[in-house]
Short mmCIF file of C-alpha atoms in Angstrom, two decimals:
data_model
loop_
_atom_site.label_atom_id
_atom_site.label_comp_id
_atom_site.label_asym_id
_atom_site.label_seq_id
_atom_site.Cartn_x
_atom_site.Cartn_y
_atom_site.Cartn_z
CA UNK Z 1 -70.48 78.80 61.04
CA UNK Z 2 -73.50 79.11 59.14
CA UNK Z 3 -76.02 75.80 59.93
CA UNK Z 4 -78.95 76.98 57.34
CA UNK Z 5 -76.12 77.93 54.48
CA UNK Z 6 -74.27 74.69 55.43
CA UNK Z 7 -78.10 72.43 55.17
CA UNK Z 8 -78.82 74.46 51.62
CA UNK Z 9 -75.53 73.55 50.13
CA UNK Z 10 -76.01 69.80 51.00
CA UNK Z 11 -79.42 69.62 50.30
CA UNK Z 12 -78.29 71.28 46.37
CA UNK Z 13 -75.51 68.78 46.18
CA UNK Z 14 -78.00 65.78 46.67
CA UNK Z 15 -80.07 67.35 43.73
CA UNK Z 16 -76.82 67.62 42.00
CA UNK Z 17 -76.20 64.38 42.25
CA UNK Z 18 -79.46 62.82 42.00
CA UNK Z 19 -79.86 64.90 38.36
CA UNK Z 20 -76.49 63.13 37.44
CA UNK Z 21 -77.75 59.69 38.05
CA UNK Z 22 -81.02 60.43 36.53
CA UNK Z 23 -78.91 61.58 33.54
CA UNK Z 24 -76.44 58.89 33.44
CA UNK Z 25 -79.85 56.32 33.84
CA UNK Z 26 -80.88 58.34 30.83
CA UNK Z 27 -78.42 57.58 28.44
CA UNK Z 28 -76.91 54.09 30.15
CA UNK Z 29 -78.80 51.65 27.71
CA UNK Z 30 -76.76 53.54 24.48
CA UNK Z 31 -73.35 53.86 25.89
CA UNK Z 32 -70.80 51.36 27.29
CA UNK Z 33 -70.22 52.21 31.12
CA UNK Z 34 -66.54 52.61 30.65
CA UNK Z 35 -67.64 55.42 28.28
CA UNK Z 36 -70.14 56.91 30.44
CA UNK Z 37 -67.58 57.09 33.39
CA UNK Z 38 -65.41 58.91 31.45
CA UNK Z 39 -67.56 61.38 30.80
CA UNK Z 40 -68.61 61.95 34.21
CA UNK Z 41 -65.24 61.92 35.75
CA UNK Z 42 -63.62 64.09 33.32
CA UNK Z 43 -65.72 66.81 32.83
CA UNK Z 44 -66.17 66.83 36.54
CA UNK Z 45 -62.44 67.95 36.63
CA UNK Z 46 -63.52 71.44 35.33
CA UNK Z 47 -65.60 73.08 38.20
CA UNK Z 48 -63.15 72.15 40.27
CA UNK Z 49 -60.07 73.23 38.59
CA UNK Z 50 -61.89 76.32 38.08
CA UNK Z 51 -63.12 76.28 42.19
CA UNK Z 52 -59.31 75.67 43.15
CA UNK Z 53 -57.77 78.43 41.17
CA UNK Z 54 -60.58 80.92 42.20
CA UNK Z 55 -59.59 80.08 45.85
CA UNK Z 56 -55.84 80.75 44.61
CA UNK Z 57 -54.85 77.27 45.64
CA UNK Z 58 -53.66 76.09 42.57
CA UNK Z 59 -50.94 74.27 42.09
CA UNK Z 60 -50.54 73.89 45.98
CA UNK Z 61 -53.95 71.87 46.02
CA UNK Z 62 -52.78 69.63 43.97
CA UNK Z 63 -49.51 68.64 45.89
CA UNK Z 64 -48.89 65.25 47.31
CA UNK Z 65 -47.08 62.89 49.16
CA UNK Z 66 -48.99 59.21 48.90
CA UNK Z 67 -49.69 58.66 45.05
CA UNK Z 68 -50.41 55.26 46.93
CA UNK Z 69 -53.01 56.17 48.78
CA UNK Z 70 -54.54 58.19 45.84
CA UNK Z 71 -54.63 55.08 43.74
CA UNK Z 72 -55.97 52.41 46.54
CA UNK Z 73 -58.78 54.81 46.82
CA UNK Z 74 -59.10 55.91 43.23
CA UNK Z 75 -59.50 51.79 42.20
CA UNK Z 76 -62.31 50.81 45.07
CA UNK Z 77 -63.99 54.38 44.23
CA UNK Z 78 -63.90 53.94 40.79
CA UNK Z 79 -65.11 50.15 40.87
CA UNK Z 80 -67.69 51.48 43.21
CA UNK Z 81 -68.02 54.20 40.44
CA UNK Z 82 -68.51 51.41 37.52
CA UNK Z 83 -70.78 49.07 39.28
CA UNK Z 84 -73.34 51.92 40.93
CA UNK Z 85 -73.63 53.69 36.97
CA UNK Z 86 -74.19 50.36 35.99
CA UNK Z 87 -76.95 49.25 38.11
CA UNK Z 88 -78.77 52.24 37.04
CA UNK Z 89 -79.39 50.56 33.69
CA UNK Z 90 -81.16 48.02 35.05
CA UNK Z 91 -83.18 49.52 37.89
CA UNK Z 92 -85.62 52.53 38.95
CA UNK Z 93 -83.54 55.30 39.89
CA UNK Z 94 -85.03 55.57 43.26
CA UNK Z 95 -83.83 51.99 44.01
CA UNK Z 96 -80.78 52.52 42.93
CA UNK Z 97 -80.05 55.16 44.85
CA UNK Z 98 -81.82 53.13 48.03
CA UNK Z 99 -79.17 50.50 47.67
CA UNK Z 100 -76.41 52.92 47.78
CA UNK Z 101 -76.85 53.86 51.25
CA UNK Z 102 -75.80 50.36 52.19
CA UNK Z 103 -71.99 52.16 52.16
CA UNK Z 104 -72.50 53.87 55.13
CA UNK Z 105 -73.61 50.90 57.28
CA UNK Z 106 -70.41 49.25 55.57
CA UNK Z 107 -68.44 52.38 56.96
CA UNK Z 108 -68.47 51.34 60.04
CA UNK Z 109 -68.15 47.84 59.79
CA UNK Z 110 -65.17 48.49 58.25
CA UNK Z 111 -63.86 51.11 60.71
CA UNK Z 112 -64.15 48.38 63.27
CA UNK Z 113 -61.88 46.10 61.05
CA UNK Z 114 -59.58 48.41 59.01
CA UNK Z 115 -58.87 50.91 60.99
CA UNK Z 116 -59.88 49.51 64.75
CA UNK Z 117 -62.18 52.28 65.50
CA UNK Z 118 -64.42 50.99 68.78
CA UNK Z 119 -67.48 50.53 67.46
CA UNK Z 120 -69.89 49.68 71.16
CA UNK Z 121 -73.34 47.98 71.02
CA UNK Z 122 -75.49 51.16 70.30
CA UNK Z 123 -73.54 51.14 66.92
CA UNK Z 124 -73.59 47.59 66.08
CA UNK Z 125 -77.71 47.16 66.26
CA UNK Z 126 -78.23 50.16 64.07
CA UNK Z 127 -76.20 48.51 61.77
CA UNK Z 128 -77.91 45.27 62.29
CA UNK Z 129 -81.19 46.67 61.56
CA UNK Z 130 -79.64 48.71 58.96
CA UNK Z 131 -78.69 45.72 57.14
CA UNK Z 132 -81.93 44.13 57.54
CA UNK Z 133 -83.37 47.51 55.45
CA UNK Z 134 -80.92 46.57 52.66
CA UNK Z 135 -82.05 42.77 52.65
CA UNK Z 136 -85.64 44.19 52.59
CA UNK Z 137 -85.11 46.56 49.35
CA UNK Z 138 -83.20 43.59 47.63
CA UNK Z 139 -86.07 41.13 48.42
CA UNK Z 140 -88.25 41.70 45.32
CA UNK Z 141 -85.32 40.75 43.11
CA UNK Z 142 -83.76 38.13 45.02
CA UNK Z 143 -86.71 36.65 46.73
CA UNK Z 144 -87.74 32.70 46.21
CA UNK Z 145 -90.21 34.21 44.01
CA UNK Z 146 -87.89 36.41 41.78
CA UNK Z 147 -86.24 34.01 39.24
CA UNK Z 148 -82.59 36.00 40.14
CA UNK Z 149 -80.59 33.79 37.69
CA UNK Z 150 -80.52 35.95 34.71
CA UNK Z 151 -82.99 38.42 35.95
CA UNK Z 152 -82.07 42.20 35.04
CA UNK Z 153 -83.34 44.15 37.73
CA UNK Z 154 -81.31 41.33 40.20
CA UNK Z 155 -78.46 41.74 38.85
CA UNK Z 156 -78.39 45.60 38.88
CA UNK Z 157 -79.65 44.88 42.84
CA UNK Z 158 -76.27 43.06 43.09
CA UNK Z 159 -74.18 45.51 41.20
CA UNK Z 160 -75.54 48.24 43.46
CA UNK Z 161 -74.94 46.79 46.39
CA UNK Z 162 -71.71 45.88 45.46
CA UNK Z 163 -70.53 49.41 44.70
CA UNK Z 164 -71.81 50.37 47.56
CA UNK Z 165 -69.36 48.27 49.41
CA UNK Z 166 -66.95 49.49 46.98
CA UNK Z 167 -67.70 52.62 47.84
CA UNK Z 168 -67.12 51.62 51.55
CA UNK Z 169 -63.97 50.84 51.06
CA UNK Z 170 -62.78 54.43 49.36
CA UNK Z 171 -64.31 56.12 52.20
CA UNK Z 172 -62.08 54.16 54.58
CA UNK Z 173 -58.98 55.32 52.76
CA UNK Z 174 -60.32 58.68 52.15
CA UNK Z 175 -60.05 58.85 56.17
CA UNK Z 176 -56.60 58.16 55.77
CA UNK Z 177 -55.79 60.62 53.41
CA UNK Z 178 -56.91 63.61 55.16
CA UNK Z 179 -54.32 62.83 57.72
CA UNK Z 180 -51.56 63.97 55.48
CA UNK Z 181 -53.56 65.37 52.35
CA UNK Z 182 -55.63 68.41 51.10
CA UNK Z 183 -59.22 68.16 49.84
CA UNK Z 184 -58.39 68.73 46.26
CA UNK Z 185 -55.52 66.50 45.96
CA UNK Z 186 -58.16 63.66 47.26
CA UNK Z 187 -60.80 64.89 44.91
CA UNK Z 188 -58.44 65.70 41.47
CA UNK Z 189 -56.26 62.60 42.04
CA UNK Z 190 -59.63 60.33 42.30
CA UNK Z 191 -61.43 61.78 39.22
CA UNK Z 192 -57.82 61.97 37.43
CA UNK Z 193 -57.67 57.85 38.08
CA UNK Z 194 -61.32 57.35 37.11
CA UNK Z 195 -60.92 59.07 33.95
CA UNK Z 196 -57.56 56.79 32.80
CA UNK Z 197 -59.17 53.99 34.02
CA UNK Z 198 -63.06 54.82 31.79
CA UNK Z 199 -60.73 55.70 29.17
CA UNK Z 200 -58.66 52.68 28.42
CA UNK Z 201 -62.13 50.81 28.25
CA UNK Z 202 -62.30 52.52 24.63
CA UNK Z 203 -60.50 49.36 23.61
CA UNK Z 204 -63.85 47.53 24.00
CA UNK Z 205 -65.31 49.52 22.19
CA UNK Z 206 -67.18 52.99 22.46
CA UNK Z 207 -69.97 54.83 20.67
CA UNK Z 208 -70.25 58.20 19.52
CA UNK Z 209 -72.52 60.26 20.84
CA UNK Z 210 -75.31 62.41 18.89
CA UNK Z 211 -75.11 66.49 19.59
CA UNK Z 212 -77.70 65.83 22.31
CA UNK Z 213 -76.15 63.13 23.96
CA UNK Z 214 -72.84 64.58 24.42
CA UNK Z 215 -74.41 67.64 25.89
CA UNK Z 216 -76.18 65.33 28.40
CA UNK Z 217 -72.78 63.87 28.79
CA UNK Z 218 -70.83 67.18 29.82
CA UNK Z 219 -73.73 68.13 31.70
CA UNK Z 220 -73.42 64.65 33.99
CA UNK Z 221 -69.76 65.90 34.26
CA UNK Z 222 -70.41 69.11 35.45
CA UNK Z 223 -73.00 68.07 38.00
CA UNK Z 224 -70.82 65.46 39.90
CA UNK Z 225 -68.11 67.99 40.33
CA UNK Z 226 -70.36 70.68 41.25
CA UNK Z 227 -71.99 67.98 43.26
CA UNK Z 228 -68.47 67.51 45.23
CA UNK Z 229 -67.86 71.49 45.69
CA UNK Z 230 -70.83 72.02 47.42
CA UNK Z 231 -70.31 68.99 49.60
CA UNK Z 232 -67.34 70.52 50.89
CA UNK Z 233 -68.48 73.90 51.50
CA UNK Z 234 -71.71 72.25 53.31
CA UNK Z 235 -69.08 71.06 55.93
CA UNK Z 236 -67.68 74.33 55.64
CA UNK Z 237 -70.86 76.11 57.53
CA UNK Z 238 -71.97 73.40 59.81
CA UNK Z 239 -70.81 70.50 62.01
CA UNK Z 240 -70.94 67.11 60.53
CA UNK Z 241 -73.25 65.57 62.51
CA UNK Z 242 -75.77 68.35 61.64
CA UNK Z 243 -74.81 68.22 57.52
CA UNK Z 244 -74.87 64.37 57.30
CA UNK Z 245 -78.13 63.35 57.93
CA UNK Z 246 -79.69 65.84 55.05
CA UNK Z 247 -77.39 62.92 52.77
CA UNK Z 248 -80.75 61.34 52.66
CA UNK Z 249 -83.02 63.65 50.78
CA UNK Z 250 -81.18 61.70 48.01
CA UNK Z 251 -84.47 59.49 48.19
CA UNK Z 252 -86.98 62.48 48.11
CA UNK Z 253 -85.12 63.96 45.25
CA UNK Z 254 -84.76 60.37 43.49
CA UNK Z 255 -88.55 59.39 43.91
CA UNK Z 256 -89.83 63.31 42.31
CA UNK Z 257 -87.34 63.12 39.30
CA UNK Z 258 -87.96 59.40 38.73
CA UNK Z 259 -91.66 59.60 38.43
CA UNK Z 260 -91.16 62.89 36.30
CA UNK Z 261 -88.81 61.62 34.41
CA UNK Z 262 -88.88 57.98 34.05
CA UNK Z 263 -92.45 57.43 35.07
CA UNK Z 264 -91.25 54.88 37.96
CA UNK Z 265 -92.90 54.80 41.67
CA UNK Z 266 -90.80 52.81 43.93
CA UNK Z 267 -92.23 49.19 45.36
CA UNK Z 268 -93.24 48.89 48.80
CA UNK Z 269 -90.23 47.06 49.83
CA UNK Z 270 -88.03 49.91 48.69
CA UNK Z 271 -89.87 52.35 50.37
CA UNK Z 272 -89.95 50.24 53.50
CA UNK Z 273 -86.29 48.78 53.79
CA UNK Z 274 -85.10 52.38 52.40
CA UNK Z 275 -87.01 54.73 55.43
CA UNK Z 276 -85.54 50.88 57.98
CA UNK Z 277 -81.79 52.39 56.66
CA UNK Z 278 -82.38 56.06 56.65
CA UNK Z 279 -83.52 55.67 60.29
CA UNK Z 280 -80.35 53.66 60.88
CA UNK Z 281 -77.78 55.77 59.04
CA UNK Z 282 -78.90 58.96 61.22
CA UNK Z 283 -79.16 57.28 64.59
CA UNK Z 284 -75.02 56.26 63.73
CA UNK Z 285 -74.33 59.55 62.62
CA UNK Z 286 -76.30 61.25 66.04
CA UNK Z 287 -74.64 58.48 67.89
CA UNK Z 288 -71.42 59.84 66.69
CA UNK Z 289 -72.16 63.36 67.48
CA UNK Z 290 -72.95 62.31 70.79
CA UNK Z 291 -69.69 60.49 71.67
CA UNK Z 292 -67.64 63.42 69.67
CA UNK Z 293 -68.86 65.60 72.74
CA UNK Z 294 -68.39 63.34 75.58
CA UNK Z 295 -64.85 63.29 74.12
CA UNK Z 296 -64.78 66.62 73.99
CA UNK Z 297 -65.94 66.90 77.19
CA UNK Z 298 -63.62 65.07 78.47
CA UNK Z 299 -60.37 66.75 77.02
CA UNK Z 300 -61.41 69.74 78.66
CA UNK Z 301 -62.81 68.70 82.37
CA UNK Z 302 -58.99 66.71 82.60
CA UNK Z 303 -56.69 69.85 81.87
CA UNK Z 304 -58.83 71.77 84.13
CA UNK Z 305 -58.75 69.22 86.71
CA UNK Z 306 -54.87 69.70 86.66
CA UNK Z 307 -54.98 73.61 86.80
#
């Protein structure tokens, strides 16, 4: 265990990830999102191939035993995956990105429900107020005041929000496949799906990139599956409860490179309803670590009660 190496290689994925979506914003208004999802979920396939044989775990990564499960979660991911790219074309990049973290506050809602996790009070009003964050950040496009029919910037509020649910959803069956399956099955199998499913959008139509769009294309690639990599060598050096929380620095990373980039500043309501979530998300996630050890606790006062 390595906490410091394990917070550096989270807080690099976030940028990773962050410079994806900022690239992906960058190019979203001159390519179909089918197209663009492609892209990103193909190219992402390379660093990892190239992670997995380097580890000498090829083909054995790759070997499964519930295609099903792959493709439940590979259909909510990538509808997650279409809807969040294509919110970015309508909104600031540091709203976007706000928005998303509605999909951990859905996590456990839908632990409670799918997989009858017992979720106890503490739990249920972080979510509460976490939820009240989200209705905050969406309330200068969906206010009385915001004219949402037909409005741009609502409807990529809606189609943020609703891969973040989306997203939800995958991370529910992702819990289920690590039961039985390896991490790059989960990984390959998902970007393998997401890349059949942005490719047979071509029949709608695509465009062809110029030379400097299609490097900004491979580059988006790259950066999601280095993006992933890192994420799993994070939890490789440091407990989960310590790792998770540094999710956040999403928003630090997503207000610097939008106003660099994009010259955007995020409203007061953003800023606001995203720091109401963030507060929310880590109390959940300390909550967690707190009940992991009372259970652990607990496992080892009763053997030695019995010795």
């Amino acid at each position: 265990m390595s906490p410091l190496l394990g917070i550096t290689l989270k807080l690099v994925s976030a940028l990773a990830f962050t410079l994806m979506s900022a690239g992906i914003k960058s190019i979203s208004t001159r390519y179909p999102t089918g197209e663009i999802v492609f892209i990103r979920s193909f190219f992402a396939m390379i660093p990892l191939l190239i992670w997995l044989a380097w580890r000498s775990e090829l083909p054995a990564a790759l070997k499964t035993d519930n295609l099903r499960g792959h493709l439940k979660r590979g259909i909510m991911g990538s509808t997650g995956m279409f809807c969040g790219f294509a919110a970015l074309q309508f909104l600031p990049l540091s709203e976007a990105v706000a928005i998303g973290y509605a999909a951990p506050l859905a996590v456990v809602v839908l632990a409670a429900l799918v997989l009858k996790e017992r979720v106890r009070i503490y739990r249920w009003s972080a979510v509460t107020i976490g939820f009240v964050g989200v209705l905050i950040m969406l309330s200068p496009h969906l206010g009385a005041g915001a004219h949402p029919v037909g409005s741009n910037a609502a409807l990529g509020a809606m189609l943020g929000l609703a891969g973040a649910f989306c997203s939800a959803f995958a991370s529910i069956e992702v819990r289920l496949l690590t039961s039985t399956e390896r991490t790059g099955a989960i990984v390959f199998y998902f970007m393998l799906l997401t890349s059949l499913l942005g490719l047979s959008t071509i029949l709608l139509g695509w465009n062809m990139p110029d030379l400097q769009d299609a490097a900004m294309m491979v580059l988006i690639g790259i950066l999601g599956g280095l993006g992933q990599i890192l994420i799993v060598q994070a939890y490789r050096y440091g407990d989960a409860s310590l790792i998770a929380p540094f999710e956040y620095s999403t928003m630090l990373w997503a207000v610097a490179i939008g106003w660099f980039w994009f010259g955007e500043w995020p409203a007061l309501a953003i800023l606001i309803g995203a720091t109401i979530v963030i507060a929310s998300g880590i109390y959940v996630i300390l909550r967690e670590r707190q009940l992991g050890l009372a259970r652990r606790e607990q496992r080892e006062v009763g053997p030695s009660r019995m010795t």
